[in-house]
Amino acid sequence: MESTVNVGVAHTVAMIGLTATPVSVTASNSAGGSGFTMPQLPDYLADTTTSGIFAAWNNSDLPWPGGAVEIRFDFTPGVSGLGGCELAIAVAVARAAGLAPHDSPPAPTRMYAQLGIDGSLRATRGARPAAFTASTCGDNGVIVAAADHADVGDITGIAIRPAADLRGALRQLRSPTASAKAPTPPSEPLPKVDLHDILGLVQARHGLEIAAAGGHHMILLGAPDAGAVMLAERLPGILPPLTQHQADQVADIRSLAGQPYVGPGLTPPYSAPHHSSTMAAMVGSSTMIPRPGAISQAHNGVLFLDEAAEFRRDVLDTVLPAVAHQHLLITRYGDTIRLPARLHLVMASGMCPKDHPRRDCNCGPAARRYLHRLAGRLMDHVLIRIQLPDPPPYDELCQQSRGDSSATVRARVIAARRAAGERWSGRGADLTNQDVPVSLLRSPRFRLSATTMAPMTDRFADRTIPVRHETRLLRLAWTLADLDGTNSPCVDHVADAMRLGGFDALGGAR
Ligand SMILES: [Zn+2]
């Protein structure tokens, strides 16, 4: 029996990890047979996808083509990342059925939106990276949900064509209309804060500057009102501004997390999940559109964990791959996606379970047990450990000095990072003292003299500091030298590194 097959193709993107990857969808409508199938997908996924699209189609008063409809992608899809392809699947069917014009070569119209069962185009996480991909592919235009227009309106090099529903999208294909001006996004979400606002806390402010300069992670220990939050919020403002590429990554991650676009800011992001956060909230989830969690939302910026000892242990440990390898892996149904997570970790914790100021604490062994909750492999990556003093009475506080402004500190941070980058890689500020490989850090060329190392080796000899901490103390000593503008750490830098590492007042490693 001879049967005719009508074919329609539409272009969209799949989210592979957090990367919007161009894909095409082909609908084949054959006169013989029946059904609406997606043979490349597992049954449960094909069933939900086809029934959703079928409902949207019917509720748009469109005539479903007779015969069988089969959908194929031009790649082997995983089980995640196809959520934004729904509009393209419906359009491919419409083209096969003769209800919409085919793309005219060489430049297709790309589309990215989820369909509501009422036929509307739903606001779809990831619209921004999708539209970016369309612009780099040299496409003719990109159709997105009208609700996503504000998130993508400032992307150049591509015509943005918002549509409210499936019928509106088909109209856009028949007679493309220039997009109206997108609503202006609001300015950056972080309140303007400055290091200059902070009174006193000289040692902690210095610690923050060292963390920024070396790319180091830190913990602030003290009473809840001792100022840890205030300090952590000011770290993004003293980090080097984002490059355009980093800022684009941050905007893409916000888009995938379902947060509104906040304009082309170059301030590093700040992510501060609550201690009751679940693992999924921290790591993210791999669904029809991958959702980055709090850790990836700190990519290129700061992850602040307040009351760190109150986090569930397994939740806290989700941060470990980020600080050790600068990315996270999520596995679901055998499908593994990789999320970027290059960040500054700042933790804060009270010194005891009852949050006593240090002078009033009578918790004894319970306080030790409380801090011990933080011990482990994560703490091995936290180089700077600072004890905040109890807050003084108000009139005394007002007498305390203010330090440099964030802009002044940031200039020193940028200079120190440049010095480190030139030394380790000769390529500018991209390799920090935190990231430099151990082999390079300890190579003969950068070995410190026995005299310089004496404060550390003495403590190794009398076993008051475990030798395994040598590398992290060396990293800190180099950052102190970079901030001082010297070529190599001196004996004072080594001694200061031990103080910052929590090896004097606290005595030994925690
Ligand atoms: Zn206590």
Tab-separated table of C-alpha atoms in Angstrom, residues 40-252:
chain	number	residue	atom	x	y	z
A	40	GLN	CA	13.478	8.223	20.891
A	41	LEU	CA	12.115	8.920	24.381
A	42	PRO	CA	11.269	6.515	27.196
A	43	ASP	CA	7.515	5.738	27.225
A	44	TYR	CA	6.623	7.713	30.369
A	45	LEU	CA	8.310	10.831	29.011
A	46	ALA	CA	6.913	10.459	25.483
A	47	ASP	CA	3.394	9.980	26.914
A	48	THR	CA	3.428	13.108	29.100
A	49	THR	CA	4.963	15.216	26.341
A	50	THR	CA	2.601	14.111	23.558
A	51	SER	CA	-0.559	14.321	25.686
A	52	GLY	CA	0.367	17.860	26.827
A	53	ILE	CA	0.993	19.017	23.264
A	54	PHE	CA	-2.168	17.299	22.009
A	55	ALA	CA	-4.262	19.110	24.664
A	56	ALA	CA	-2.683	22.490	23.841
A	57	TRP	CA	-3.361	21.851	20.161
A	58	ASN	CA	-7.038	20.952	20.676
A	59	ASN	CA	-7.616	23.908	22.987
A	60	SER	CA	-6.193	26.173	20.270
A	61	ASP	CA	-8.969	25.020	17.887
A	62	LEU	CA	-6.477	23.626	15.376
A	63	PRO	CA	-7.379	20.605	13.199
A	64	TRP	CA	-5.188	17.593	14.133
A	65	PRO	CA	-3.815	15.928	10.985
A	66	GLY	CA	-5.215	12.489	10.138
A	67	GLY	CA	-2.957	9.418	10.164
A	68	ALA	CA	0.126	8.836	12.307
A	69	VAL	CA	2.417	11.579	13.621
A	70	GLU	CA	5.962	10.669	14.666
A	71	ILE	CA	8.440	13.102	16.282
A	72	ARG	CA	12.219	12.731	16.031
A	73	PHE	CA	15.094	14.888	17.262
A	74	ASP	CA	18.346	15.251	15.320
A	75	PHE	CA	20.321	14.025	18.342
A	76	THR	CA	19.910	11.321	20.970
A	77	PRO	CA	18.003	13.112	23.701
A	78	GLY	CA	18.569	12.420	27.387
A	79	VAL	CA	15.656	12.400	29.797
A	80	SER	CA	16.206	16.001	30.839
A	81	GLY	CA	16.499	19.293	29.037
A	82	LEU	CA	13.682	18.974	26.473
A	83	GLY	CA	11.069	21.128	28.260
A	84	GLY	CA	11.563	24.194	26.068
A	85	CYS	CA	11.159	22.096	22.873
A	86	GLU	CA	7.365	21.775	23.241
A	87	LEU	CA	6.483	24.736	21.026
A	88	ALA	CA	8.866	23.491	18.314
A	89	ILE	CA	7.255	20.036	18.399
A	90	ALA	CA	3.802	21.587	17.911
A	91	VAL	CA	5.109	23.819	15.104
A	92	ALA	CA	6.760	20.850	13.358
A	93	VAL	CA	3.355	19.094	13.406
A	94	ALA	CA	1.661	22.262	12.112
A	95	ARG	CA	4.160	22.441	9.246
A	96	ALA	CA	3.651	18.773	8.377
A	97	ALA	CA	-0.107	19.461	8.361
A	98	GLY	CA	0.274	22.500	6.112
A	99	LEU	CA	-0.874	24.913	8.841
A	100	ALA	CA	2.354	26.946	8.965
A	101	PRO	CA	4.980	27.950	6.380
A	102	HIS	CA	8.282	26.064	6.355
A	103	ASP	CA	11.522	27.836	7.279
A	104	SER	CA	13.120	29.562	4.335
A	105	PRO	CA	16.849	28.776	4.116
A	106	PRO	CA	19.471	29.645	5.090
A	107	ALA	CA	18.288	31.141	8.400
A	108	PRO	CA	15.487	29.399	10.330
A	109	THR	CA	13.320	30.837	13.084
A	110	ARG	CA	14.185	29.185	16.408
A	111	MET	CA	11.588	28.776	19.153
A	112	TYR	CA	11.722	28.065	22.866
A	113	ALA	CA	8.657	27.749	25.085
A	114	GLN	CA	6.623	25.273	27.072
A	115	LEU	CA	2.947	24.881	26.180
A	116	GLY	CA	0.128	25.195	28.695
A	117	ILE	CA	-2.729	22.730	28.122
A	118	ASP	CA	-4.905	25.750	27.253
A	119	GLY	CA	-2.615	26.480	24.290
A	120	SER	CA	-0.778	29.372	25.957
A	121	LEU	CA	3.012	29.754	25.869
A	122	ARG	CA	4.179	29.481	29.468
A	123	ALA	CA	7.030	31.500	30.961
A	124	THR	CA	9.887	29.058	30.423
A	125	ARG	CA	13.067	28.868	32.492
A	126	GLY	CA	16.148	29.203	30.298
A	127	ALA	CA	14.666	31.600	27.726
A	128	ARG	CA	17.762	33.782	27.992
A	129	PRO	CA	20.419	31.159	27.139
A	130	ALA	CA	18.054	29.860	24.422
A	131	ALA	CA	17.775	33.283	22.782
A	132	PHE	CA	21.557	33.745	23.085
A	133	THR	CA	22.112	30.497	21.230
A	134	ALA	CA	19.695	31.631	18.510
A	135	SER	CA	21.686	34.853	18.127
A	136	THR	CA	25.005	32.987	17.818
A	137	CYS	CA	23.497	30.547	15.266
A	138	GLY	CA	22.662	33.474	12.972
A	139	ASP	CA	18.959	32.610	13.050
A	140	ASN	CA	16.288	34.725	11.435
A	141	GLY	CA	14.491	35.232	14.757
A	142	VAL	CA	13.465	33.521	17.968
A	143	ILE	CA	9.927	33.000	19.264
A	144	VAL	CA	9.597	33.056	23.062
A	145	ALA	CA	6.661	33.310	25.456
A	146	ALA	CA	5.456	36.894	25.856
A	147	ALA	CA	6.040	36.447	29.607
A	148	ASP	CA	9.771	35.952	28.908
A	149	HIS	CA	10.150	39.047	26.726
A	150	ALA	CA	11.698	41.183	29.490
A	151	ASP	CA	14.310	38.484	30.179
A	152	VAL	CA	15.623	38.404	26.604
A	153	GLY	CA	14.765	41.865	25.237
A	154	ASP	CA	18.325	43.236	25.402
A	155	ILE	CA	19.928	40.381	23.442
A	156	THR	CA	21.287	41.784	20.203
A	157	GLY	CA	21.807	40.223	16.784
A	158	ILE	CA	18.463	38.419	16.696
A	159	ALA	CA	14.827	39.442	16.192
A	160	ILE	CA	12.896	38.562	19.363
A	161	ARG	CA	9.323	37.510	18.521
A	162	PRO	CA	7.179	37.142	21.625
A	163	ALA	CA	3.884	35.244	21.356
A	164	ALA	CA	1.156	34.679	23.920
A	165	ASP	CA	-0.063	31.319	22.640
A	166	LEU	CA	0.348	28.630	19.985
A	167	ARG	CA	-1.915	30.428	17.497
A	168	GLY	CA	0.097	33.619	18.063
A	169	ALA	CA	3.322	31.691	17.369
A	170	LEU	CA	1.882	30.343	14.086
A	171	ARG	CA	0.864	33.909	13.139
A	172	GLN	CA	4.462	35.022	13.822
A	173	LEU	CA	5.654	32.393	11.329
A	174	ARG	CA	3.156	33.471	8.655
A	175	SER	CA	3.868	37.194	8.995
A	176	PRO	CA	6.736	38.022	11.345
A	177	THR	CA	6.198	41.237	13.270
A	178	ALA	CA	9.042	43.255	14.691
A	179	SER	CA	9.138	42.856	18.451
A	180	ALA	CA	7.883	45.745	20.514
A	181	LYS	CA	10.449	47.174	22.902
A	182	ALA	CA	10.917	44.872	25.874
A	183	PRO	CA	10.136	46.226	29.339
A	184	THR	CA	13.280	47.590	31.009
A	185	PRO	CA	14.662	45.164	33.574
A	186	PRO	CA	15.045	46.483	37.124
A	187	SER	CA	18.519	47.292	38.397
A	188	GLU	CA	20.666	44.854	40.364
A	189	PRO	CA	19.002	43.003	43.245
A	190	LEU	CA	21.700	43.547	45.868
A	191	PRO	CA	21.336	46.610	48.051
A	192	LYS	CA	24.309	48.928	47.687
A	193	VAL	CA	26.540	48.067	50.615
A	194	ASP	CA	30.099	49.197	51.279
A	195	LEU	CA	32.881	47.955	53.542
A	196	HIS	CA	33.200	51.525	54.768
A	197	ASP	CA	29.813	51.092	56.554
A	198	ILE	CA	31.336	48.633	59.025
A	199	LEU	CA	32.687	49.921	62.323
A	200	GLY	CA	35.558	48.044	63.964
A	201	LEU	CA	36.081	44.366	63.011
A	202	VAL	CA	39.522	45.276	61.645
A	203	GLN	CA	40.818	41.707	61.590
A	204	ALA	CA	37.684	40.354	59.902
A	205	ARG	CA	37.693	43.082	57.238
A	206	HIS	CA	41.321	42.229	56.526
A	207	GLY	CA	40.405	38.539	56.332
A	208	LEU	CA	37.687	39.351	53.798
A	209	GLU	CA	40.203	41.223	51.647
A	210	ILE	CA	42.612	38.270	51.764
A	211	ALA	CA	39.803	35.872	50.836
A	212	ALA	CA	38.929	38.069	47.843
A	213	ALA	CA	42.557	38.469	46.739
A	214	GLY	CA	43.462	34.775	46.923
A	215	GLY	CA	40.125	33.235	45.948
A	216	HIS	CA	40.088	31.575	49.386
A	217	HIS	CA	37.128	30.225	51.337
A	218	MET	CA	36.509	31.464	54.885
A	219	ILE	CA	34.550	30.909	58.073
A	220	LEU	CA	33.523	33.579	60.568
A	221	LEU	CA	32.900	32.356	64.104
A	222	GLY	CA	31.030	34.457	66.620
A	223	ALA	CA	27.719	35.471	68.158
A	224	PRO	CA	24.794	35.962	65.710
A	225	ASP	CA	25.007	39.763	65.971
A	226	ALA	CA	28.806	39.856	65.648
A	227	GLY	CA	28.654	41.010	62.005
A	228	ALA	CA	29.187	37.897	59.847
A	229	VAL	CA	26.227	38.626	57.533
A	230	MET	CA	27.304	42.248	57.124
A	231	LEU	CA	30.806	41.118	56.135
A	232	ALA	CA	29.690	38.358	53.752
A	233	GLU	CA	27.292	40.690	51.904
A	234	ARG	CA	30.217	42.984	51.170
A	235	LEU	CA	32.440	40.338	49.586
A	236	PRO	CA	30.912	40.612	46.054
A	237	GLY	CA	31.666	44.356	46.119
A	238	ILE	CA	35.409	43.842	46.634
A	239	LEU	CA	35.816	41.048	44.075
A	240	PRO	CA	37.026	41.946	40.569
A	241	PRO	CA	34.058	42.849	38.332
A	242	LEU	CA	32.779	40.009	36.161
A	243	THR	CA	33.987	39.713	32.593
A	244	GLN	CA	31.208	39.957	29.999
A	245	HIS	CA	31.388	36.178	29.531
A	246	GLN	CA	30.994	35.590	33.284
A	247	ALA	CA	28.119	38.083	33.481
A	248	ASP	CA	26.371	36.231	30.635
A	249	GLN	CA	26.825	32.942	32.520
A	250	VAL	CA	25.337	34.495	35.664
A	251	ALA	CA	22.334	35.828	33.697
A	252	ASP	CA	21.830	32.389	32.067
